Amino acid sequence: METSQRYTPLRLYRRRRKEHFREQMKNLRLVVDWTVWVYLLVPGLLYLVGWYTSLWTKPLPVWATGLPLPVLTGLIEVVMLTGGVLIFVEEADVLFLKSRPLWIRTLMRQGLYRSCLQHLGKMILITALTAPLWSRVYEMSNLQIALMAVWFGAVASFQSITLHMTKVRHTGWRRWIQMIPLIIGIGYMTIHATSWMYGQTWKILFGIVIIMLLLITVGQMRLVMKGTFEGDVREDLRSRLQLTAIMLSRAVSKPKAPRTRSIIFRKPRKLLRNRSIANRTAEIAFKAFFRNSATMKLYLQLGGLSIAAVALPPFPVNVIVCALLIIMLTVMFYRSWDVFATSDYVQLITYDSEALHLAGSMMVRMLFVPIGIFMGFTLGLAWLGWMVGILTAAGAVAFGLCVLSIAGWVRLTRA
């Protein structure tokens, strides 16, 4: 009897919450050099404070003044999807807590409270960071901005609990079939309700009351759910290890499932009509580049970033950026060729040095031409229109091929 009075469900929750916090801090200390982070965070915070102050005191950028309210609400909705519910249930609890519904319900209730407070704090911070937009672009008062923070916090809490109920009930593809329509529906209602409440204090208060009632309802539904103990343990373990998985993903590559066939170039089709040794080697290197998922992903990322880097700056800055990107891509593509040229496959075959040089030049041209076309077309399209985009695409490809030829000649003279 004394033991049960000394060790209560609330104390169990507090102990596990404290252990979870210590575990997360221990993991951070193992991978983070705080001395380096101090040198990075202090200038970053100073820059952030200066930039945030300028949003209040200086004229707003063009992108901010023309930002529609549904777009801003949609971005905030993406932030709401982060985080979840952690109720601190473990596998060993099946021997004790599963037969004591009061203990399980206490852990669950405290976990829901903790989740709601976390989401409320997160949305208060996000609303404070976007307060210049709410105040200067949408002309809301300080009271309305504070109420919007509460509204977003309540919506984020409601969304996290609702999604958590789906996660503990389903696994695999059934989970995604349930979650995707739910996320789309809640996101649409949030954007629509926020637009409806825009500029009206009583509407914001009414929305907060409605979402609070819904939050209490789903909270009670979560407390009375039965047969979800295994799902609770599974989701708790996933949430506790989420930070550790993110940190390890930077140091340890995720094991890949064995693949018997490649995604692209599955059939041995010819890409070049001329079947010389150099062309066939370049074709093999080109196919090997895209059959490797890592290099193919890097290629797509570089292409997307290059197009964005050319489209965003004004003229003539984007022309300079385009030229610099072509030079950078030239260096990277030739390094990719060097990896293939020094591989075990090439070492097995006796190649003539001239044929190997021609194969490398052909391979990097094949890699560059698609990105060069898109970069050049985007440059002209952002400048004067699609007709000019065709001309600039041809110019970018011609300039790129010239740079590739010069780089190949330099490599040949150094060899």
mmCIF file of C-alpha atoms in Angstrom:
data_model
loop_
_atom_site.group_PDB
_atom_site.id
_atom_site.type_symbol
_atom_site.label_atom_id
_atom_site.label_comp_id
_atom_site.label_asym_id
_atom_site.label_seq_id
_atom_site.Cartn_x
_atom_site.Cartn_y
_atom_site.Cartn_z
ATOM 1 C CA MET A 1 0.000 0.000 0.000
ATOM 2 C CA GLU A 2 2.845 2.371 0.803
ATOM 3 C CA THR A 3 4.500 1.543 -2.499
ATOM 4 C CA SER A 4 1.375 2.432 -4.496
ATOM 5 C CA GLN A 5 1.119 5.790 -2.659
ATOM 6 C CA ARG A 6 4.776 6.540 -3.234
ATOM 7 C CA TYR A 7 4.770 5.575 -6.919
ATOM 8 C CA THR A 8 1.773 7.129 -8.711
ATOM 9 C CA PRO A 9 0.903 7.281 -12.425
ATOM 10 C CA LEU A 10 1.721 10.992 -12.481
ATOM 11 C CA ARG A 11 5.179 10.353 -11.012
ATOM 12 C CA LEU A 12 5.735 7.617 -13.579
ATOM 13 C CA TYR A 13 4.910 10.057 -16.353
ATOM 14 C CA ARG A 14 7.225 12.728 -14.935
ATOM 15 C CA ARG A 15 10.079 10.245 -14.564
ATOM 16 C CA ARG A 16 9.756 9.021 -18.152
ATOM 17 C CA ARG A 17 9.450 12.553 -19.473
ATOM 18 C CA LYS A 18 12.633 13.518 -17.653
ATOM 19 C CA GLU A 19 14.436 10.420 -18.931
ATOM 20 C CA HIS A 20 13.340 11.204 -22.478
ATOM 21 C CA PHE A 21 14.684 14.751 -22.199
ATOM 22 C CA ARG A 22 18.014 13.523 -20.829
ATOM 23 C CA GLU A 23 18.298 10.947 -23.607
ATOM 24 C CA GLN A 24 17.706 13.559 -26.293
ATOM 25 C CA MET A 25 20.273 15.913 -24.763
ATOM 26 C CA LYS A 26 22.798 13.065 -24.514
ATOM 27 C CA ASN A 27 22.312 12.253 -28.193
ATOM 28 C CA LEU A 28 22.796 15.909 -29.116
ATOM 29 C CA ARG A 29 26.028 16.124 -27.126
ATOM 30 C CA LEU A 30 27.421 13.111 -28.980
ATOM 31 C CA VAL A 31 27.027 14.629 -32.446
ATOM 32 C CA VAL A 32 27.047 18.401 -31.851
ATOM 33 C CA ASP A 33 30.152 20.428 -31.050
ATOM 34 C CA TRP A 34 28.668 23.236 -28.981
ATOM 35 C CA THR A 35 31.786 25.389 -29.363
ATOM 36 C CA VAL A 36 31.329 25.418 -33.131
ATOM 37 C CA TRP A 37 27.607 25.995 -32.827
ATOM 38 C CA VAL A 38 28.152 29.039 -30.617
ATOM 39 C CA TYR A 39 30.208 30.648 -33.375
ATOM 40 C CA LEU A 40 27.467 29.822 -35.862
ATOM 41 C CA LEU A 41 24.409 30.642 -33.768
ATOM 42 C CA VAL A 42 25.499 34.012 -32.394
ATOM 43 C CA PRO A 43 26.035 35.647 -35.832
ATOM 44 C CA GLY A 44 22.934 33.864 -37.119
ATOM 45 C CA LEU A 45 20.784 35.182 -34.270
ATOM 46 C CA LEU A 46 22.157 38.694 -34.727
ATOM 47 C CA TYR A 47 21.368 38.554 -38.439
ATOM 48 C CA LEU A 48 17.878 37.178 -37.716
ATOM 49 C CA VAL A 49 17.172 39.942 -35.206
ATOM 50 C CA GLY A 50 18.325 42.591 -37.676
ATOM 51 C CA TRP A 51 16.265 41.091 -40.491
ATOM 52 C CA TYR A 52 13.191 40.785 -38.260
ATOM 53 C CA THR A 53 13.574 44.406 -37.108
ATOM 54 C CA SER A 54 13.811 45.568 -40.718
ATOM 55 C CA LEU A 55 10.454 43.918 -41.446
ATOM 56 C CA TRP A 56 8.905 46.271 -38.878
ATOM 57 C CA THR A 57 10.817 49.465 -39.666
ATOM 58 C CA LYS A 58 11.662 49.342 -43.383
ATOM 59 C CA PRO A 59 9.472 48.890 -46.479
ATOM 60 C CA LEU A 60 8.474 45.282 -46.957
ATOM 61 C CA PRO A 61 9.853 43.273 -49.878
ATOM 62 C CA VAL A 62 7.721 42.821 -52.968
ATOM 63 C CA TRP A 63 7.165 39.130 -52.247
ATOM 64 C CA ALA A 64 5.768 39.995 -48.803
ATOM 65 C CA THR A 65 3.360 42.705 -49.953
ATOM 66 C CA GLY A 66 1.954 40.445 -52.662
ATOM 67 C CA LEU A 67 1.695 37.288 -50.542
ATOM 68 C CA PRO A 68 -1.929 36.059 -50.473
ATOM 69 C CA LEU A 69 -3.362 35.025 -47.117
ATOM 70 C CA PRO A 70 -4.172 31.424 -48.220
ATOM 71 C CA VAL A 71 -0.531 30.932 -49.262
ATOM 72 C CA LEU A 72 0.762 32.092 -45.867
ATOM 73 C CA THR A 73 -1.794 29.919 -44.087
ATOM 74 C CA GLY A 74 -0.777 26.949 -46.242
ATOM 75 C CA LEU A 75 2.878 27.405 -45.278
ATOM 76 C CA ILE A 76 1.893 27.547 -41.613
ATOM 77 C CA GLU A 77 -0.172 24.388 -42.140
ATOM 78 C CA VAL A 78 2.990 22.608 -43.310
ATOM 79 C CA VAL A 79 4.655 23.608 -40.024
ATOM 80 C CA MET A 80 1.653 22.242 -38.125
ATOM 81 C CA LEU A 81 2.321 18.793 -39.568
ATOM 82 C CA THR A 82 5.637 18.628 -37.695
ATOM 83 C CA GLY A 83 5.598 17.099 -34.233
ATOM 84 C CA GLY A 84 3.220 14.558 -32.804
ATOM 85 C CA VAL A 85 1.953 12.936 -29.608
ATOM 86 C CA LEU A 86 4.202 11.132 -27.126
ATOM 87 C CA ILE A 87 2.480 9.328 -24.254
ATOM 88 C CA PHE A 88 5.538 7.463 -22.860
ATOM 89 C CA VAL A 89 4.211 3.916 -23.074
ATOM 90 C CA GLU A 90 6.788 1.118 -23.268
ATOM 91 C CA GLU A 91 6.667 -2.550 -24.246
ATOM 92 C CA ALA A 92 7.320 -3.725 -20.676
ATOM 93 C CA ASP A 93 4.122 -1.979 -19.563
ATOM 94 C CA VAL A 94 2.105 -4.873 -20.932
ATOM 95 C CA LEU A 95 2.971 -6.776 -17.726
ATOM 96 C CA PHE A 96 1.648 -4.094 -15.394
ATOM 97 C CA LEU A 97 -0.018 -1.042 -16.903
ATOM 98 C CA LYS A 98 -2.207 -2.858 -19.404
ATOM 99 C CA SER A 99 -4.179 -4.367 -16.545
ATOM 100 C CA ARG A 100 -4.537 -0.938 -14.896
ATOM 101 C CA PRO A 101 -6.568 1.343 -17.190
ATOM 102 C CA LEU A 102 -6.202 4.280 -14.779
ATOM 103 C CA TRP A 103 -2.409 4.307 -15.142
ATOM 104 C CA ILE A 104 -2.584 4.077 -18.931
ATOM 105 C CA ARG A 105 -5.231 6.793 -19.073
ATOM 106 C CA THR A 106 -3.123 9.077 -16.869
ATOM 107 C CA LEU A 107 -0.061 8.649 -19.078
ATOM 108 C CA MET A 108 -2.191 9.259 -22.145
ATOM 109 C CA ARG A 109 -3.846 12.364 -20.697
ATOM 110 C CA GLN A 110 -0.538 13.896 -19.634
ATOM 111 C CA GLY A 111 0.933 13.105 -23.046
ATOM 112 C CA LEU A 112 -1.973 14.876 -24.747
ATOM 113 C CA TYR A 113 -1.515 17.913 -22.467
ATOM 114 C CA ARG A 114 2.189 17.988 -23.267
ATOM 115 C CA SER A 115 1.524 17.740 -26.998
ATOM 116 C CA CYS A 116 -1.024 20.569 -26.915
ATOM 117 C CA LEU A 117 1.345 22.841 -24.995
ATOM 118 C CA GLN A 118 4.173 22.091 -27.411
ATOM 119 C CA HIS A 119 2.031 22.841 -30.442
ATOM 120 C CA LEU A 120 0.712 26.011 -28.830
ATOM 121 C CA GLY A 121 4.240 27.217 -28.076
ATOM 122 C CA LYS A 122 5.397 26.340 -31.594
ATOM 123 C CA MET A 123 2.555 28.237 -33.238
ATOM 124 C CA ILE A 124 3.032 31.245 -30.937
ATOM 125 C CA LEU A 125 6.646 31.393 -32.130
ATOM 126 C CA ILE A 126 5.645 31.024 -35.790
ATOM 127 C CA THR A 127 2.966 33.700 -35.442
ATOM 128 C CA ALA A 128 5.442 36.029 -33.739
ATOM 129 C CA LEU A 129 7.938 35.529 -36.584
ATOM 130 C CA THR A 130 5.238 36.282 -39.178
ATOM 131 C CA ALA A 131 3.705 39.117 -37.131
ATOM 132 C CA PRO A 132 5.056 41.838 -39.499
ATOM 133 C CA LEU A 133 3.024 40.269 -42.295
ATOM 134 C CA TRP A 134 -0.118 39.981 -40.192
ATOM 135 C CA SER A 135 0.243 43.571 -39.010
ATOM 136 C CA ARG A 136 1.562 45.481 -42.036
ATOM 137 C CA VAL A 137 0.237 43.440 -44.961
ATOM 138 C CA TYR A 138 -3.082 42.161 -43.606
ATOM 139 C CA GLU A 139 -3.600 45.099 -41.179
ATOM 140 C CA MET A 140 -4.472 43.055 -38.098
ATOM 141 C CA SER A 141 -4.347 44.450 -34.575
ATOM 142 C CA ASN A 142 -2.125 43.037 -31.837
ATOM 143 C CA LEU A 143 -5.160 41.388 -30.212
ATOM 144 C CA GLN A 144 -6.122 39.694 -33.465
ATOM 145 C CA ILE A 145 -2.540 38.459 -33.986
ATOM 146 C CA ALA A 146 -2.503 36.993 -30.466
ATOM 147 C CA LEU A 147 -5.840 35.290 -31.099
ATOM 148 C CA MET A 148 -4.525 33.907 -34.393
ATOM 149 C CA ALA A 149 -1.613 32.335 -32.494
ATOM 150 C CA VAL A 150 -4.099 30.596 -30.192
ATOM 151 C CA TRP A 151 -6.169 29.529 -33.194
ATOM 152 C CA PHE A 152 -3.181 27.997 -34.970
ATOM 153 C CA GLY A 153 -2.030 26.282 -31.762
ATOM 154 C CA ALA A 154 -5.447 24.717 -31.230
ATOM 155 C CA VAL A 155 -5.657 23.584 -34.862
ATOM 156 C CA ALA A 156 -2.161 22.066 -34.688
ATOM 157 C CA SER A 157 -3.107 20.197 -31.492
ATOM 158 C CA PHE A 158 -6.359 18.940 -33.007
ATOM 159 C CA GLN A 159 -4.523 17.820 -36.126
ATOM 160 C CA SER A 160 -1.759 15.993 -34.244
ATOM 161 C CA ILE A 161 -4.199 14.070 -32.028
ATOM 162 C CA THR A 162 -6.390 13.151 -34.987
ATOM 163 C CA LEU A 163 -3.435 11.886 -36.990
ATOM 164 C CA HIS A 164 -2.108 10.043 -33.938
ATOM 165 C CA MET A 165 -5.394 8.169 -33.630
ATOM 166 C CA THR A 166 -4.984 7.030 -37.230
ATOM 167 C CA LYS A 167 -1.340 6.044 -36.759
ATOM 168 C CA VAL A 168 -1.990 3.785 -33.774
ATOM 169 C CA ARG A 169 -4.821 1.995 -35.561
ATOM 170 C CA HIS A 170 -3.270 1.333 -38.955
ATOM 171 C CA THR A 171 0.113 0.460 -40.437
ATOM 172 C CA GLY A 172 1.578 0.358 -43.911
ATOM 173 C CA TRP A 173 -0.457 1.454 -46.908
ATOM 174 C CA ARG A 174 -3.697 1.480 -44.912
ATOM 175 C CA ARG A 175 -2.269 4.252 -42.752
ATOM 176 C CA TRP A 176 -1.499 6.442 -45.767
ATOM 177 C CA ILE A 177 -4.901 5.801 -47.311
ATOM 178 C CA GLN A 178 -6.454 7.130 -44.088
ATOM 179 C CA MET A 179 -3.983 9.952 -43.428
ATOM 180 C CA ILE A 180 -3.652 11.609 -46.838
ATOM 181 C CA PRO A 181 -7.361 12.539 -47.209
ATOM 182 C CA LEU A 182 -7.397 13.564 -43.545
ATOM 183 C CA ILE A 183 -4.417 15.894 -43.958
ATOM 184 C CA ILE A 184 -5.858 17.403 -47.140
ATOM 185 C CA GLY A 185 -9.272 17.902 -45.546
ATOM 186 C CA ILE A 186 -7.971 19.504 -42.349
ATOM 187 C CA GLY A 187 -5.571 21.686 -44.335
ATOM 188 C CA TYR A 188 -8.339 22.891 -46.627
ATOM 189 C CA MET A 189 -10.649 23.668 -43.709
ATOM 190 C CA THR A 190 -7.864 25.508 -41.877
ATOM 191 C CA ILE A 191 -7.063 27.700 -44.880
ATOM 192 C CA HIS A 192 -10.741 28.352 -45.594
ATOM 193 C CA ALA A 193 -11.574 29.133 -41.943
ATOM 194 C CA THR A 194 -8.571 31.450 -41.555
ATOM 195 C CA SER A 195 -9.599 33.384 -44.664
ATOM 196 C CA TRP A 196 -13.153 33.610 -43.315
ATOM 197 C CA MET A 197 -11.927 34.948 -39.945
ATOM 198 C CA TYR A 198 -9.633 37.532 -41.564
ATOM 199 C CA GLY A 199 -9.976 40.955 -39.933
ATOM 200 C CA GLN A 200 -12.919 40.080 -37.642
ATOM 201 C CA THR A 201 -12.174 39.619 -33.929
ATOM 202 C CA TRP A 202 -15.487 37.962 -33.135
ATOM 203 C CA LYS A 203 -14.990 35.452 -35.947
ATOM 204 C CA ILE A 204 -11.548 34.534 -34.606
ATOM 205 C CA LEU A 205 -13.014 34.033 -31.109
ATOM 206 C CA PHE A 206 -15.830 31.952 -32.563
ATOM 207 C CA GLY A 207 -13.328 29.820 -34.468
ATOM 208 C CA ILE A 208 -11.237 29.302 -31.322
ATOM 209 C CA VAL A 209 -14.306 28.157 -29.392
ATOM 210 C CA ILE A 210 -15.275 25.688 -32.131
ATOM 211 C CA ILE A 211 -11.783 24.231 -32.473
ATOM 212 C CA MET A 212 -11.472 23.946 -28.679
ATOM 213 C CA LEU A 213 -14.678 21.927 -28.562
ATOM 214 C CA LEU A 214 -13.384 19.697 -31.349
ATOM 215 C CA LEU A 215 -10.038 19.357 -29.553
ATOM 216 C CA ILE A 216 -11.732 18.277 -26.324
ATOM 217 C CA THR A 217 -13.879 15.817 -28.280
ATOM 218 C CA VAL A 218 -10.970 14.101 -30.054
ATOM 219 C CA GLY A 219 -9.032 14.098 -26.772
ATOM 220 C CA GLN A 220 -11.830 12.205 -25.052
ATOM 221 C CA MET A 221 -12.110 9.853 -28.023
ATOM 222 C CA ARG A 222 -8.390 9.145 -27.752
ATOM 223 C CA LEU A 223 -8.673 8.394 -24.030
ATOM 224 C CA VAL A 224 -11.457 5.849 -24.486
ATOM 225 C CA MET A 225 -9.897 4.065 -27.464
ATOM 226 C CA LYS A 226 -9.294 0.366 -26.798
ATOM 227 C CA GLY A 227 -7.049 -2.238 -28.356
ATOM 228 C CA THR A 228 -4.331 0.236 -29.367
ATOM 229 C CA PHE A 229 -1.621 -0.666 -26.825
ATOM 230 C CA GLU A 230 0.721 -2.151 -29.441
ATOM 231 C CA GLY A 231 0.130 0.837 -31.709
ATOM 232 C CA ASP A 232 0.831 3.230 -28.843
ATOM 233 C CA VAL A 233 4.132 1.491 -28.097
ATOM 234 C CA ARG A 234 5.093 1.502 -31.786
ATOM 235 C CA GLU A 235 4.368 5.203 -32.307
ATOM 236 C CA ASP A 236 6.028 6.188 -29.036
ATOM 237 C CA LEU A 237 9.184 4.326 -30.020
ATOM 238 C CA ARG A 238 9.158 5.969 -33.429
ATOM 239 C CA SER A 239 8.714 9.443 -31.923
ATOM 240 C CA ARG A 240 11.456 8.932 -29.327
ATOM 241 C CA LEU A 241 13.928 7.724 -31.945
ATOM 242 C CA GLN A 242 13.031 10.336 -34.551
ATOM 243 C CA LEU A 243 15.737 12.813 -33.523
ATOM 244 C CA THR A 244 18.314 10.028 -33.278
ATOM 245 C CA ALA A 245 17.380 8.797 -36.762
ATOM 246 C CA ILE A 246 17.792 12.291 -38.201
ATOM 247 C CA MET A 247 21.234 12.681 -36.648
ATOM 248 C CA LEU A 248 22.379 9.227 -37.747
ATOM 249 C CA SER A 249 21.156 9.832 -41.286
ATOM 250 C CA ARG A 250 23.950 12.403 -41.675
ATOM 251 C CA ALA A 251 26.621 9.950 -40.580
ATOM 252 C CA VAL A 252 25.342 6.513 -41.621
ATOM 253 C CA SER A 253 23.810 5.834 -45.004
ATOM 254 C CA LYS A 254 20.459 4.105 -44.992
ATOM 255 C CA PRO A 255 20.715 0.494 -46.192
ATOM 256 C CA LYS A 256 19.148 0.083 -49.589
ATOM 257 C CA ALA A 257 16.903 -2.742 -50.585
ATOM 258 C CA PRO A 258 18.499 -5.074 -53.137
ATOM 259 C CA ARG A 259 17.316 -4.230 -56.638
ATOM 260 C CA THR A 260 17.555 -6.751 -59.439
ATOM 261 C CA ARG A 261 16.732 -4.237 -62.171
ATOM 262 C CA SER A 262 17.538 -0.547 -62.466
ATOM 263 C CA ILE A 263 14.844 2.111 -62.637
ATOM 264 C CA ILE A 264 16.120 3.652 -65.870
ATOM 265 C CA PHE A 265 17.858 2.146 -68.916
ATOM 266 C CA ARG A 266 16.585 -1.350 -68.195
ATOM 267 C CA LYS A 267 16.977 -2.542 -71.774
ATOM 268 C CA PRO A 268 20.284 -2.421 -73.686
ATOM 269 C CA ARG A 269 19.125 0.136 -76.238
ATOM 270 C CA LYS A 270 21.620 2.165 -78.237
ATOM 271 C CA LEU A 271 21.882 5.880 -77.521
ATOM 272 C CA LEU A 272 24.503 6.774 -80.135
ATOM 273 C CA ARG A 273 24.489 5.690 -83.762
ATOM 274 C CA ASN A 274 28.251 5.710 -84.156
ATOM 275 C CA ARG A 275 29.441 2.514 -82.472
ATOM 276 C CA SER A 276 33.080 3.492 -82.035
ATOM 277 C CA ILE A 277 34.936 2.476 -78.887
ATOM 278 C CA ALA A 278 34.778 6.013 -77.517
ATOM 279 C CA ASN A 279 31.030 6.354 -78.132
ATOM 280 C CA ARG A 280 30.234 2.960 -76.655
ATOM 281 C CA THR A 281 32.294 3.753 -73.550
ATOM 282 C CA ALA A 282 30.581 7.129 -73.175
ATOM 283 C CA GLU A 283 27.202 5.421 -73.513
ATOM 284 C CA ILE A 284 28.099 2.882 -70.818
ATOM 285 C CA ALA A 285 29.304 5.667 -68.494
ATOM 286 C CA PHE A 286 26.151 7.714 -69.141
ATOM 287 C CA LYS A 287 23.877 4.764 -68.340
ATOM 288 C CA ALA A 288 25.902 3.869 -65.239
ATOM 289 C CA PHE A 289 25.544 7.456 -64.024
ATOM 290 C CA PHE A 290 21.750 7.301 -64.095
ATOM 291 C CA ARG A 291 21.470 3.710 -62.933
ATOM 292 C CA ASN A 292 23.071 4.781 -59.661
ATOM 293 C CA SER A 293 20.247 6.256 -57.597
ATOM 294 C CA ALA A 294 22.599 8.547 -55.653
ATOM 295 C CA THR A 295 24.124 10.207 -58.717
ATOM 296 C CA MET A 296 20.760 10.405 -60.484
ATOM 297 C CA LYS A 297 19.260 12.137 -57.436
ATOM 298 C CA LEU A 298 22.209 14.532 -57.325
ATOM 299 C CA TYR A 299 21.757 15.285 -61.022
ATOM 300 C CA LEU A 300 18.076 16.113 -60.575
ATOM 301 C CA GLN A 301 18.808 18.289 -57.544
ATOM 302 C CA LEU A 302 21.546 20.178 -59.385
ATOM 303 C CA GLY A 303 19.233 20.697 -62.342
ATOM 304 C CA GLY A 304 16.417 22.050 -60.189
ATOM 305 C CA LEU A 305 18.685 24.339 -58.192
ATOM 306 C CA SER A 306 20.384 25.617 -61.347
ATOM 307 C CA ILE A 307 17.060 26.492 -62.951
ATOM 308 C CA ALA A 308 15.908 28.278 -59.784
ATOM 309 C CA ALA A 309 19.232 30.133 -59.481
ATOM 310 C CA VAL A 310 18.864 31.425 -63.042
ATOM 311 C CA ALA A 311 15.174 32.329 -62.774
ATOM 312 C CA LEU A 312 15.194 34.276 -59.490
ATOM 313 C CA PRO A 313 17.944 36.962 -59.858
ATOM 314 C CA PRO A 314 17.309 40.055 -62.017
ATOM 315 C CA PHE A 315 19.030 40.751 -65.333
ATOM 316 C CA PRO A 316 22.027 40.826 -65.865
ATOM 317 C CA VAL A 317 22.860 39.024 -62.602
ATOM 318 C CA ASN A 318 21.140 35.861 -63.824
ATOM 319 C CA VAL A 319 23.402 35.808 -66.916
ATOM 320 C CA ILE A 320 26.495 35.853 -64.688
ATOM 321 C CA VAL A 321 24.968 33.177 -62.464
ATOM 322 C CA CYS A 322 24.225 31.033 -65.520
ATOM 323 C CA ALA A 323 27.831 31.277 -66.725
ATOM 324 C CA LEU A 324 29.204 30.403 -63.287
ATOM 325 C CA LEU A 325 26.834 27.449 -62.994
ATOM 326 C CA ILE A 326 27.979 26.113 -66.360
ATOM 327 C CA ILE A 327 31.581 26.216 -65.172
ATOM 328 C CA MET A 328 30.622 24.494 -61.905
ATOM 329 C CA LEU A 329 28.677 21.782 -63.723
ATOM 330 C CA THR A 330 31.620 21.219 -66.039
ATOM 331 C CA VAL A 331 33.909 20.505 -63.103
ATOM 332 C CA MET A 332 31.364 18.194 -61.437
ATOM 333 C CA PHE A 333 30.625 16.207 -64.593
ATOM 334 C CA TYR A 334 34.297 15.659 -65.317
ATOM 335 C CA ARG A 335 34.741 14.426 -61.740
ATOM 336 C CA SER A 336 31.925 11.958 -62.333
ATOM 337 C CA TRP A 337 33.749 10.749 -65.420
ATOM 338 C CA ASP A 338 36.961 10.353 -63.409
ATOM 339 C CA VAL A 339 35.111 8.068 -60.990
ATOM 340 C CA PHE A 340 34.023 5.871 -63.902
ATOM 341 C CA ALA A 341 37.409 6.016 -65.647
ATOM 342 C CA THR A 342 39.175 4.736 -62.524
ATOM 343 C CA SER A 343 36.610 2.016 -61.775
ATOM 344 C CA ASP A 344 37.370 -1.697 -61.870
ATOM 345 C CA TYR A 345 35.340 -2.106 -65.064
ATOM 346 C CA VAL A 346 37.576 0.239 -67.060
ATOM 347 C CA GLN A 347 40.729 -1.240 -65.548
ATOM 348 C CA LEU A 348 39.806 -4.650 -66.959
ATOM 349 C CA ILE A 349 39.893 -3.313 -70.517
ATOM 350 C CA THR A 350 42.913 -1.838 -72.286
ATOM 351 C CA TYR A 351 41.884 1.551 -73.611
ATOM 352 C CA ASP A 352 43.746 3.914 -75.867
ATOM 353 C CA SER A 353 44.294 7.236 -74.075
ATOM 354 C CA GLU A 354 42.774 9.216 -76.951
ATOM 355 C CA ALA A 355 39.687 6.992 -77.068
ATOM 356 C CA LEU A 356 39.249 7.335 -73.310
ATOM 357 C CA HIS A 357 39.546 11.125 -73.590
ATOM 358 C CA LEU A 358 36.943 11.229 -76.374
ATOM 359 C CA ALA A 359 34.619 9.027 -74.317
ATOM 360 C CA GLY A 360 34.915 11.381 -71.341
ATOM 361 C CA SER A 361 34.181 14.437 -73.493
ATOM 362 C CA MET A 362 31.146 12.735 -75.024
ATOM 363 C CA MET A 363 29.810 11.600 -71.633
ATOM 364 C CA VAL A 364 29.996 15.055 -69.994
ATOM 365 C CA ARG A 365 28.326 16.622 -73.052
ATOM 366 C CA MET A 366 25.469 14.162 -72.794
ATOM 367 C CA LEU A 367 25.077 15.069 -69.125
ATOM 368 C CA PHE A 368 25.255 18.807 -69.695
ATOM 369 C CA VAL A 369 22.956 19.317 -72.689
ATOM 370 C CA PRO A 370 19.598 18.656 -70.877
ATOM 371 C CA ILE A 371 20.439 20.974 -67.973
ATOM 372 C CA GLY A 372 21.897 23.556 -70.359
ATOM 373 C CA ILE A 373 18.701 23.649 -72.415
ATOM 374 C CA PHE A 374 16.488 24.155 -69.365
ATOM 375 C CA MET A 375 18.826 26.742 -67.835
ATOM 376 C CA GLY A 376 19.034 28.747 -71.058
ATOM 377 C CA PHE A 377 15.304 28.590 -71.699
ATOM 378 C CA THR A 378 14.529 29.672 -68.122
ATOM 379 C CA LEU A 379 16.985 32.558 -68.479
ATOM 380 C CA GLY A 380 15.262 33.893 -71.593
ATOM 381 C CA LEU A 381 11.766 33.150 -70.276
ATOM 382 C CA ALA A 382 12.376 35.133 -67.095
ATOM 383 C CA TRP A 383 13.926 37.931 -69.139
ATOM 384 C CA LEU A 384 11.741 38.653 -72.205
ATOM 385 C CA GLY A 385 9.566 35.651 -73.037
ATOM 386 C CA TRP A 386 9.496 32.165 -74.505
ATOM 387 C CA MET A 387 10.777 33.208 -77.942
ATOM 388 C CA VAL A 388 13.881 34.691 -76.379
ATOM 389 C CA GLY A 389 14.057 31.569 -74.202
ATOM 390 C CA ILE A 390 14.672 29.416 -77.275
ATOM 391 C CA LEU A 391 17.539 31.655 -78.360
ATOM 392 C CA THR A 392 19.082 31.795 -74.899
ATOM 393 C CA ALA A 393 18.772 28.005 -74.608
ATOM 394 C CA ALA A 394 20.795 27.614 -77.799
ATOM 395 C CA GLY A 395 23.294 30.199 -76.553
ATOM 396 C CA ALA A 396 23.669 28.507 -73.152
ATOM 397 C CA VAL A 397 24.225 25.104 -74.751
ATOM 398 C CA ALA A 398 26.782 26.550 -77.182
ATOM 399 C CA PHE A 399 28.626 28.338 -74.374
ATOM 400 C CA GLY A 400 28.529 25.198 -72.249
ATOM 401 C CA LEU A 401 29.918 23.015 -75.023
ATOM 402 C CA CYS A 402 32.689 25.572 -75.524
ATOM 403 C CA VAL A 403 33.539 25.472 -71.817
ATOM 404 C CA LEU A 404 33.487 21.661 -71.878
ATOM 405 C CA SER A 405 35.850 21.607 -74.845
ATOM 406 C CA ILE A 406 38.273 24.011 -73.144
ATOM 407 C CA ALA A 407 38.155 21.979 -69.932
ATOM 408 C CA GLY A 408 38.770 18.774 -71.864
ATOM 409 C CA TRP A 409 41.753 20.313 -73.654
ATOM 410 C CA VAL A 410 43.219 21.480 -70.323
ATOM 411 C CA ARG A 411 42.758 17.998 -68.857
ATOM 412 C CA LEU A 412 44.414 16.441 -71.919
ATOM 413 C CA THR A 413 47.459 18.710 -71.696
ATOM 414 C CA ARG A 414 47.865 17.972 -67.993
ATOM 415 C CA ALA A 415 47.568 14.216 -68.456
#
